[in-house]
Each structure stands twice: as structure tokens, then as C-alpha cells.
XYZ file of C-alpha atoms in Angstrom:
345
model
C 22.152 19.062 31.850
C 23.316 21.979 33.886
C 23.895 25.691 34.071
C 27.026 27.576 34.925
C 28.006 31.148 35.679
C 31.516 32.449 35.506
C 33.822 35.283 36.538
C 36.997 36.395 34.814
C 39.291 34.523 37.180
C 37.609 31.133 36.904
C 38.937 30.126 33.461
C 35.455 28.626 32.991
C 36.105 26.015 35.684
C 33.256 25.950 38.164
C 33.996 26.452 41.853
C 30.571 25.796 43.330
C 28.278 22.854 42.644
C 24.572 23.148 43.410
C 22.413 20.005 43.442
C 18.628 20.302 43.365
C 16.949 17.164 44.719
C 14.004 16.521 42.443
C 12.131 13.313 41.622
C 14.027 10.608 39.696
C 15.763 9.970 36.358
C 12.645 8.368 34.860
C 10.934 11.795 34.662
C 13.946 13.984 33.844
C 13.870 15.324 30.274
C 17.190 15.609 28.392
C 17.701 19.197 29.611
C 16.800 21.237 32.686
C 15.575 24.148 30.612
C 13.171 21.960 28.614
C 9.640 23.335 28.478
C 8.214 19.970 29.517
C 10.206 19.947 32.760
C 8.510 20.975 36.010
C 8.657 24.573 37.139
C 11.130 24.329 40.015
C 14.201 22.954 38.171
C 13.409 24.942 35.034
C 13.028 28.245 36.892
C 16.131 27.636 39.030
C 18.183 27.024 35.890
C 16.792 30.190 34.288
C 17.397 32.321 37.394
C 21.031 31.247 37.688
C 21.621 31.958 33.996
C 19.919 35.351 34.253
C 22.182 36.430 37.132
C 25.372 35.137 35.510
C 27.178 38.499 35.248
C 26.677 39.092 38.980
C 27.690 35.680 40.315
C 31.237 35.718 41.679
C 31.843 31.971 41.661
C 31.438 29.787 38.598
C 28.355 27.790 39.575
C 27.120 24.480 38.238
C 23.529 23.257 38.661
C 22.778 19.530 38.567
C 19.657 17.550 39.443
C 19.850 14.626 41.868
C 17.167 12.262 43.106
C 14.603 13.535 45.579
C 12.177 11.442 47.609
C 9.906 13.049 50.185
C 10.465 11.840 53.726
C 14.092 10.859 53.088
C 17.502 12.477 53.550
C 17.041 14.209 50.188
C 13.452 15.374 49.816
C 12.048 17.062 46.735
C 13.090 20.713 46.681
C 16.153 20.287 48.901
C 19.238 22.155 47.652
C 22.766 20.889 48.401
C 25.641 23.338 47.934
C 29.279 22.242 47.650
C 31.999 22.856 48.745
C 30.035 24.960 51.256
C 28.537 21.713 52.588
C 25.143 23.226 53.360
C 21.578 22.209 52.586
C 18.404 24.261 52.290
C 15.140 22.369 52.682
C 12.051 22.482 50.501
C 12.723 25.192 47.949
C 9.631 25.929 45.827
C 9.308 27.684 42.499
C 7.876 30.718 44.324
C 11.199 31.161 46.179
C 13.645 30.711 43.292
C 14.408 34.376 42.519
C 15.000 35.275 46.166
C 17.067 32.157 46.794
C 19.389 32.779 43.846
C 19.819 36.435 44.770
C 20.574 35.868 48.454
C 22.550 32.613 48.331
C 24.146 32.350 44.875
C 24.726 36.019 44.045
C 25.235 37.656 47.462
C 26.640 34.449 49.035
C 24.568 35.024 52.144
C 21.733 33.104 53.742
C 18.248 32.595 52.443
C 16.294 33.981 55.364
C 13.081 31.959 54.961
C 15.234 28.835 54.968
C 17.426 27.330 57.627
C 20.823 26.209 56.264
C 21.928 22.826 57.597
C 25.543 21.676 57.717
C 26.364 18.549 55.723
C 28.757 16.099 57.365
C 28.572 13.056 55.109
C 30.469 12.205 51.946
C 28.329 12.323 48.812
C 28.518 10.136 45.725
C 26.628 11.281 42.632
C 26.322 8.913 39.676
C 25.134 10.137 36.274
C 22.018 8.085 35.495
C 20.496 10.456 32.960
C 19.072 7.951 30.501
C 16.996 10.477 28.532
C 20.215 12.374 27.805
C 22.414 9.392 26.977
C 21.589 5.686 26.963
C 24.985 4.680 28.327
C 24.444 6.698 31.494
C 20.928 5.306 31.766
C 22.352 1.778 31.764
C 25.491 2.213 33.858
C 24.094 4.683 36.388
C 21.498 2.579 38.247
C 23.876 -0.391 38.410
C 26.662 1.745 39.899
C 24.266 3.318 42.416
C 23.309 -0.166 43.603
C 26.951 -1.218 43.883
C 27.834 1.872 45.924
C 24.916 1.184 48.264
C 26.150 -2.358 48.722
C 29.579 -1.035 49.713
C 28.024 1.440 52.141
C 26.169 -1.403 53.844
C 29.190 -3.693 53.753
C 31.341 -1.133 55.581
C 28.578 0.007 57.931
C 28.703 3.606 56.686
C 24.970 4.303 56.457
C 24.452 7.993 57.106
C 28.154 8.731 56.645
C 28.179 8.164 52.894
C 25.186 8.984 50.696
C 24.787 7.992 47.040
C 22.326 9.382 44.518
C 21.624 9.317 40.811
C 22.202 12.667 39.122
C 21.631 14.347 35.781
C 24.127 14.911 32.966
C 27.606 15.980 34.102
C 29.388 15.921 30.749
C 31.470 13.361 28.911
C 28.887 10.676 28.259
C 31.506 8.611 26.452
C 33.222 8.147 29.835
C 30.194 6.379 31.371
C 29.952 5.485 34.134
C 30.581 8.962 35.463
C 30.841 9.489 39.212
C 31.371 12.568 41.416
C 32.610 12.056 44.978
C 32.437 15.023 47.346
C 33.713 15.024 50.912
C 36.335 16.250 53.353
C 39.952 15.307 52.765
C 42.402 14.316 55.506
C 43.272 17.979 56.161
C 39.596 18.924 56.442
C 39.341 20.563 53.022
C 36.151 19.765 51.105
C 36.969 18.494 47.632
C 34.969 17.129 44.745
C 36.458 14.627 42.296
C 35.068 13.353 39.026
C 35.735 9.797 37.828
C 35.036 8.239 34.435
C 34.949 4.763 32.885
C 33.742 3.409 36.236
C 32.353 -0.130 35.979
C 30.528 -2.113 38.687
C 33.720 -4.102 39.296
C 35.609 -0.850 40.008
C 33.259 0.291 42.759
C 34.697 -1.707 45.716
C 38.256 -0.516 45.061
C 37.171 3.062 44.299
C 35.099 3.086 47.489
C 37.924 1.793 49.672
C 40.640 3.918 48.109
C 38.852 7.261 47.800
C 36.147 7.290 50.466
C 37.760 5.178 53.178
C 41.491 5.778 52.609
C 41.130 9.299 51.199
C 43.372 8.583 48.194
C 42.693 9.497 44.564
C 42.031 6.593 42.202
C 44.187 7.972 39.387
C 43.438 5.390 36.705
C 39.811 6.615 36.550
C 40.276 10.220 37.648
C 38.843 12.985 35.419
C 39.417 16.100 37.495
C 38.781 18.119 40.642
C 36.267 20.871 41.288
C 37.774 24.351 41.481
C 41.129 23.600 39.836
C 42.255 24.781 36.427
C 43.554 22.331 33.858
C 47.191 23.117 34.688
C 46.563 22.811 38.422
C 44.908 19.429 37.943
C 47.744 18.098 35.820
C 50.296 19.261 38.388
C 48.342 17.647 41.211
C 48.169 14.375 39.370
C 51.817 14.443 38.405
C 52.755 14.938 42.056
C 50.584 11.983 43.061
C 52.046 9.749 40.398
C 55.584 10.710 41.384
C 54.815 9.842 44.987
C 53.555 6.492 43.762
C 56.737 5.905 41.812
C 55.285 6.647 38.383
C 57.102 9.673 36.968
C 55.881 9.397 33.408
C 52.321 10.430 32.617
C 52.401 8.824 29.176
C 49.900 6.027 28.951
C 47.738 7.374 31.771
C 44.030 7.624 31.050
C 43.856 11.014 32.760
C 46.630 13.146 31.316
C 45.413 15.657 28.775
C 43.319 18.691 28.058
C 39.882 20.004 28.864
C 38.814 19.788 25.249
C 37.928 16.065 25.520
C 38.131 15.731 21.746
C 37.773 12.396 20.008
C 37.657 11.936 16.241
C 37.109 15.662 15.812
C 34.006 15.773 17.991
C 33.696 17.167 21.470
C 31.875 15.366 24.269
C 30.496 18.811 25.118
C 29.153 19.584 21.652
C 25.535 19.166 22.715
C 25.997 20.835 26.085
C 28.218 23.885 25.862
C 27.524 24.945 29.446
C 27.870 21.489 30.971
C 29.642 21.797 34.289
C 32.068 18.931 34.095
C 32.890 19.444 30.447
C 34.490 22.671 31.649
C 36.529 20.868 34.274
C 37.698 17.743 32.486
C 41.291 16.523 32.147
C 40.450 13.029 30.988
C 41.363 12.238 27.392
C 40.632 9.031 25.598
C 43.840 7.056 25.934
C 45.627 6.039 22.756
C 47.538 3.398 24.684
C 46.635 -0.267 25.010
C 45.428 0.231 28.578
C 42.930 2.868 27.469
C 41.666 0.711 24.591
C 41.290 -2.222 26.975
C 39.232 -0.094 29.370
C 36.938 1.032 26.571
C 36.393 -2.558 25.431
C 35.771 -3.617 29.034
C 33.084 -0.943 29.407
C 31.507 -1.998 26.117
C 31.360 -5.611 27.284
C 29.791 -4.573 30.596
C 27.265 -2.455 28.709
C 26.339 -5.437 26.535
C 26.008 -7.696 29.568
C 23.709 -5.214 31.281
C 21.630 -4.785 28.110
C 21.089 -8.555 28.007
C 20.141 -8.673 31.674
C 16.702 -9.267 33.043
C 14.514 -6.190 33.293
C 16.916 -3.955 31.378
C 13.998 -1.891 30.099
C 13.657 -0.422 33.580
C 17.136 1.105 33.314
C 16.043 3.633 30.713
C 14.027 6.794 31.043
C 10.410 6.528 30.043
C 7.685 9.062 29.401
C 6.509 10.403 32.771
C 3.076 9.414 33.958
C 0.627 12.073 35.016
C 1.323 11.160 38.639
C 5.105 11.590 38.260
C 4.620 14.984 36.617
C 2.118 16.177 39.225
C 3.648 18.848 41.464
C 2.815 19.570 45.115
C 1.448 23.005 44.279
C -0.874 21.431 41.707
C -2.179 19.129 44.423
C -2.950 22.073 46.684
C -4.697 23.885 43.836
C -6.808 20.829 43.006
C -7.797 20.390 46.649
C -8.784 24.046 46.842
C -11.047 23.678 43.784
C -12.669 20.546 45.203
C -13.277 22.224 48.576
C -14.752 25.266 46.879
C -17.097 23.076 44.831
C -18.226 21.215 47.957
C -18.829 24.515 49.769
C -20.962 25.810 46.882
C -22.983 22.583 46.814
C -23.629 22.748 50.565
C -24.584 26.419 50.380
C -26.970 25.750 47.467
C -28.555 22.850 49.353
C -29.129 25.073 52.390
C -30.568 27.791 50.156
C -33.118 25.388 48.618
C -34.183 24.178 52.049
């Protein structure tokens, strides 16, 4: 569930990730461009696709949760690795926003860009797209929030559910974006993450600033060769000089049994930036079985039905602009009634 634009030098690997904060996974349809989706995400997706030939940086659009009155309100736009946020984008502003910010790489003048200082964790919880993500996602979000509280990092680390990021078979899928030790902003994608992995992943990547290689799928902005070289260097530093048997050596094709994890989502952002192959070694098979067991345990858990996307209620689908329009109609009707009453008198 995403859109991407590319230039000739990008090798189809995206270099900019845009997150639109909008409602919650329960009301997200399988795809952004779906006719039943609300206007703002649908129009933003269409505008980015329409301006593809003019966008210099390969850009990926993903939806994350939005709740009015919180750190991520509906309509907020987060842009990485720029680490900036624009507040309260509406569907009326989409064309101008894409032109000024995404195409021209300037500022959207009606908005006021805010600098982002925290680390961000996005967990694919897109149940309408894939049931596995709908099951794993909410559980992982809760586990990350527990770790944030445990380490007293409220406000310094933010976690949110997000829409499809490619490779559903690798659920749970997690993106961690933040500044490295040298100040460079990097984004890393992890796969096969289980609830039991979260404490170690949190301590190693977010607190210690070290890559968790056994679950690592790739890094934003790097080509396949660059990613493999980076990982090889890390493994050599850790005393492991042979990549054979690693769950993350491989190609961006993510092929398994002749089928691609990207087959239903050709423009999926992270399918274009994926170096995780299904391991043919015992360790990889063990991880897959472990995830399957966790999935079964979650499915048997109390209240599992709440982990999946459901048909949106009229209230969930109601947009702010619709509210204003309805209020205007009601006020107009009241005004007419009052005027008619005065006329009769």
C-alpha cells in the first residue's frame, strides 16, 4: 500500500519516505488508491504518481495512525530522512503540497515545517491487506510501547501502526528511523519480528545504535549491492565472515516458490528495497516455524477478532470537511426557519 516515484539514478530504491497520519488500520482499505478510501490519502497517492517524472528522489508513501490531539494528528505528514513534519494537510492542499515539497523540494508556504527529533518505529498492521500483519502488528506495537515506558523514553521514541510496506511473508515487519551515532538519519527495515524479539531489538538498535542483523531486511536509500556490503562489513566486525546461513543475505527479488512477495504490489516501497531472502538453512526454517507458532497462539488468544480490519462504520469514514458541510446545511435550515417565522408574524 504505497506509491513511489523514481529517477534514473535510484535503481528503483526509494530515498525519501513520506508518512501520512490518517485514522487507524481498522478503516484502511487494502490499497491507498481504492475508491472507497477517503479523499486525502487517495488524492495524495494520485498526486505523487502523477508527478513521478518530475520527482528527483524516489519517494514512498505510507499511511500511519493519526489521532487528533496527539503527537500524530490526522493530516500530519512526516518526511524522512528530512525529519520534518507538516501539520494538518487537507485534500484541498494536496496538489500544492506535492508540487512545492515533493517535486521542488522546498517548503509548503501555508504550512510550518517542524523538525523531528525523536526516533520513529513503524509496524505494519495492515490487516485488510494481509491477515498476518493484522495479527502481528498490534501485538508488536504494544510490546514496543512497553519498552518505551520501561526505559523512560516517552517522547524520545514514538511507535505507530502503518500500512503495507511489502513482504507480508516476513511479518512482523518493522521500520525504525532515527539518527545514528554520527548524526546521519537512517531508516532500517526488519522482518520476522516476534513479540519476544522486541526487547532485544529495542535495546540493540534504538538504545545502542547497532543493527540487529538476524532480522535485518535493508536500509532506506541504499542499493542492493551497497546493503550487502554494509552487512558484510558488520558481520566481519562481529567475527562472522561467512554470510551463508544468514537470513538477510540475498537479492531484492524476494522470490519464494516462484512467486514474488511484491506480485500484488508492484510499486510497494519496501519491496524495492529488500535484501531479505527466505533462508534455506535450519536457522531460517526454525524462525519461520517460530513465527507460525506465535501466529497460532495469538489467533487463539482472547479478543483476537479485534486484531483484524473490519468494515468502517459511518463515523470512522466521516471526514472533517463533511462535518463542516453538514453543520453549514443545518445552520442554513435553521436560518430559513427563523426567517419564515418572522415573515409569518
